[in-house]
Protein backbone atom coordinates (compact mmCIF):
# COMPACT_ATOMS: atom_id res chain seq x y z
CA UNK A 1 0.00 0.00 0.00
CA UNK A 2 1.17 3.50 -0.84
CA UNK A 3 0.25 6.27 1.56
CA UNK A 4 -0.77 9.48 -0.18
CA UNK A 5 -2.06 12.89 0.80
CA UNK A 6 -5.02 13.92 -1.31
CA UNK A 7 -5.59 17.64 -1.52
CA UNK A 8 -8.86 18.56 -3.18
CA UNK A 9 -9.27 22.22 -4.05
CA UNK A 10 -12.64 23.83 -4.66
CA UNK A 11 -13.91 23.43 -8.22
CA UNK A 12 -12.70 19.83 -8.09
CA UNK A 13 -9.05 20.32 -9.04
CA UNK A 14 -7.19 17.40 -7.45
CA UNK A 15 -3.51 17.18 -6.49
CA UNK A 16 -2.01 13.92 -5.18
CA UNK A 17 1.15 14.31 -3.14
CA UNK A 18 3.05 11.45 -1.39
CA UNK A 19 3.13 11.91 2.40
CA UNK A 20 6.95 12.22 2.54
CA UNK A 21 6.98 14.84 -0.23
CA UNK A 22 4.22 16.83 1.51
CA UNK A 23 6.28 17.00 4.71
CA UNK A 24 9.43 17.91 2.74
CA UNK A 25 7.57 20.75 1.00
CA UNK A 26 6.39 22.10 4.36
CA UNK A 27 9.96 22.03 5.74
CA UNK A 28 11.50 24.00 2.83
CA UNK A 29 12.31 27.66 3.32
CA UNK A 30 11.08 28.76 -0.10
CA UNK A 31 7.53 27.50 0.28
CA UNK A 32 4.88 29.36 -1.68
CA UNK A 33 2.03 30.57 0.44
CA UNK A 34 -1.48 29.35 -0.22
CA UNK A 35 -4.54 31.28 0.86
CA UNK A 36 -7.82 29.60 1.65
CA UNK A 37 -10.97 30.74 3.37
CA UNK A 38 -11.55 27.23 4.70
CA UNK A 39 -9.24 24.23 5.23
CA UNK A 40 -10.92 20.93 6.12
CA UNK A 41 -8.79 18.11 7.52
CA UNK A 42 -10.29 14.66 7.02
CA UNK A 43 -12.16 13.48 3.96
CA UNK A 44 -14.74 11.27 5.62
CA UNK A 45 -18.45 11.90 5.16
CA UNK A 46 -18.50 14.93 7.47
CA UNK A 47 -15.27 16.45 6.13
CA UNK A 48 -16.38 16.03 2.52
CA UNK A 49 -19.77 17.60 3.28
CA UNK A 50 -18.14 20.52 5.11
CA UNK A 51 -15.73 21.17 2.21
CA UNK A 52 -18.44 20.94 -0.46
CA UNK A 53 -20.80 23.19 1.50
CA UNK A 54 -18.09 25.82 2.05
CA UNK A 55 -17.13 25.75 -1.65
CA UNK A 56 -20.77 26.03 -2.73
CA UNK A 57 -21.09 29.14 -0.57
CA UNK A 58 -18.11 30.70 -2.35
CA UNK A 59 -15.27 29.99 0.08
CA UNK A 60 -11.91 29.03 -1.41
CA UNK A 61 -11.65 25.60 0.21
CA UNK A 62 -8.94 22.94 0.59
CA UNK A 63 -9.69 19.41 1.80
CA UNK A 64 -6.70 17.45 3.12
CA UNK A 65 -7.04 13.71 3.65
CA UNK A 66 -4.49 10.95 4.29
CA UNK A 67 -5.51 7.67 2.69
CA UNK A 68 -3.96 4.34 1.80
CA UNK A 69 -4.15 3.50 -1.87
CA UNK A 70 -4.05 -0.22 -2.73
CA UNK A 71 -1.68 -1.34 -5.46
CA UNK A 72 -3.37 -3.36 -8.26
PDB file of C-alpha atoms in Angstrom:
ATOM      1  CA  UNK A   1       0.000   0.000   0.000  1.00  0.00           C
ATOM      2  CA  UNK A   2       1.175   3.497  -0.843  1.00  0.00           C
ATOM      3  CA  UNK A   3       0.253   6.267   1.555  1.00  0.00           C
ATOM      4  CA  UNK A   4      -0.770   9.480  -0.180  1.00  0.00           C
ATOM      5  CA  UNK A   5      -2.056  12.892   0.797  1.00  0.00           C
ATOM      6  CA  UNK A   6      -5.019  13.923  -1.307  1.00  0.00           C
ATOM      7  CA  UNK A   7      -5.592  17.640  -1.519  1.00  0.00           C
ATOM      8  CA  UNK A   8      -8.861  18.563  -3.183  1.00  0.00           C
ATOM      9  CA  UNK A   9      -9.271  22.219  -4.047  1.00  0.00           C
ATOM     10  CA  UNK A  10     -12.643  23.825  -4.664  1.00  0.00           C
ATOM     11  CA  UNK A  11     -13.909  23.431  -8.219  1.00  0.00           C
ATOM     12  CA  UNK A  12     -12.697  19.828  -8.093  1.00  0.00           C
ATOM     13  CA  UNK A  13      -9.052  20.319  -9.038  1.00  0.00           C
ATOM     14  CA  UNK A  14      -7.185  17.399  -7.452  1.00  0.00           C
ATOM     15  CA  UNK A  15      -3.511  17.179  -6.489  1.00  0.00           C
ATOM     16  CA  UNK A  16      -2.011  13.920  -5.181  1.00  0.00           C
ATOM     17  CA  UNK A  17       1.153  14.307  -3.135  1.00  0.00           C
ATOM     18  CA  UNK A  18       3.054  11.453  -1.393  1.00  0.00           C
ATOM     19  CA  UNK A  19       3.132  11.906   2.397  1.00  0.00           C
ATOM     20  CA  UNK A  20       6.949  12.225   2.544  1.00  0.00           C
ATOM     21  CA  UNK A  21       6.977  14.835  -0.231  1.00  0.00           C
ATOM     22  CA  UNK A  22       4.217  16.832   1.509  1.00  0.00           C
ATOM     23  CA  UNK A  23       6.281  16.997   4.710  1.00  0.00           C
ATOM     24  CA  UNK A  24       9.431  17.907   2.735  1.00  0.00           C
ATOM     25  CA  UNK A  25       7.573  20.753   1.003  1.00  0.00           C
ATOM     26  CA  UNK A  26       6.393  22.098   4.365  1.00  0.00           C
ATOM     27  CA  UNK A  27       9.962  22.034   5.737  1.00  0.00           C
ATOM     28  CA  UNK A  28      11.500  24.003   2.835  1.00  0.00           C
ATOM     29  CA  UNK A  29      12.314  27.658   3.324  1.00  0.00           C
ATOM     30  CA  UNK A  30      11.078  28.764  -0.104  1.00  0.00           C
ATOM     31  CA  UNK A  31       7.525  27.501   0.283  1.00  0.00           C
ATOM     32  CA  UNK A  32       4.877  29.359  -1.683  1.00  0.00           C
ATOM     33  CA  UNK A  33       2.029  30.568   0.439  1.00  0.00           C
ATOM     34  CA  UNK A  34      -1.481  29.354  -0.218  1.00  0.00           C
ATOM     35  CA  UNK A  35      -4.537  31.284   0.865  1.00  0.00           C
ATOM     36  CA  UNK A  36      -7.824  29.601   1.653  1.00  0.00           C
ATOM     37  CA  UNK A  37     -10.972  30.744   3.371  1.00  0.00           C
ATOM     38  CA  UNK A  38     -11.550  27.225   4.701  1.00  0.00           C
ATOM     39  CA  UNK A  39      -9.236  24.228   5.228  1.00  0.00           C
ATOM     40  CA  UNK A  40     -10.922  20.933   6.116  1.00  0.00           C
ATOM     41  CA  UNK A  41      -8.785  18.109   7.518  1.00  0.00           C
ATOM     42  CA  UNK A  42     -10.287  14.661   7.023  1.00  0.00           C
ATOM     43  CA  UNK A  43     -12.164  13.476   3.957  1.00  0.00           C
ATOM     44  CA  UNK A  44     -14.742  11.269   5.615  1.00  0.00           C
ATOM     45  CA  UNK A  45     -18.446  11.898   5.158  1.00  0.00           C
ATOM     46  CA  UNK A  46     -18.500  14.931   7.468  1.00  0.00           C
ATOM     47  CA  UNK A  47     -15.275  16.447   6.128  1.00  0.00           C
ATOM     48  CA  UNK A  48     -16.383  16.031   2.522  1.00  0.00           C
ATOM     49  CA  UNK A  49     -19.774  17.601   3.277  1.00  0.00           C
ATOM     50  CA  UNK A  50     -18.137  20.525   5.110  1.00  0.00           C
ATOM     51  CA  UNK A  51     -15.732  21.167   2.208  1.00  0.00           C
ATOM     52  CA  UNK A  52     -18.435  20.943  -0.465  1.00  0.00           C
ATOM     53  CA  UNK A  53     -20.798  23.193   1.502  1.00  0.00           C
ATOM     54  CA  UNK A  54     -18.088  25.821   2.054  1.00  0.00           C
ATOM     55  CA  UNK A  55     -17.132  25.750  -1.651  1.00  0.00           C
ATOM     56  CA  UNK A  56     -20.774  26.034  -2.733  1.00  0.00           C
ATOM     57  CA  UNK A  57     -21.095  29.138  -0.568  1.00  0.00           C
ATOM     58  CA  UNK A  58     -18.111  30.700  -2.355  1.00  0.00           C
ATOM     59  CA  UNK A  59     -15.266  29.988   0.083  1.00  0.00           C
ATOM     60  CA  UNK A  60     -11.908  29.027  -1.406  1.00  0.00           C
ATOM     61  CA  UNK A  61     -11.646  25.599   0.207  1.00  0.00           C
ATOM     62  CA  UNK A  62      -8.944  22.940   0.589  1.00  0.00           C
ATOM     63  CA  UNK A  63      -9.694  19.409   1.800  1.00  0.00           C
ATOM     64  CA  UNK A  64      -6.705  17.452   3.121  1.00  0.00           C
ATOM     65  CA  UNK A  65      -7.041  13.712   3.649  1.00  0.00           C
ATOM     66  CA  UNK A  66      -4.494  10.950   4.286  1.00  0.00           C
ATOM     67  CA  UNK A  67      -5.515   7.666   2.691  1.00  0.00           C
ATOM     68  CA  UNK A  68      -3.964   4.342   1.799  1.00  0.00           C
ATOM     69  CA  UNK A  69      -4.154   3.496  -1.872  1.00  0.00           C
ATOM     70  CA  UNK A  70      -4.055  -0.220  -2.728  1.00  0.00           C
ATOM     71  CA  UNK A  71      -1.684  -1.337  -5.458  1.00  0.00           C
ATOM     72  CA  UNK A  72      -3.371  -3.363  -8.264  1.00  0.00           C
TER      73      UNK A  72
END
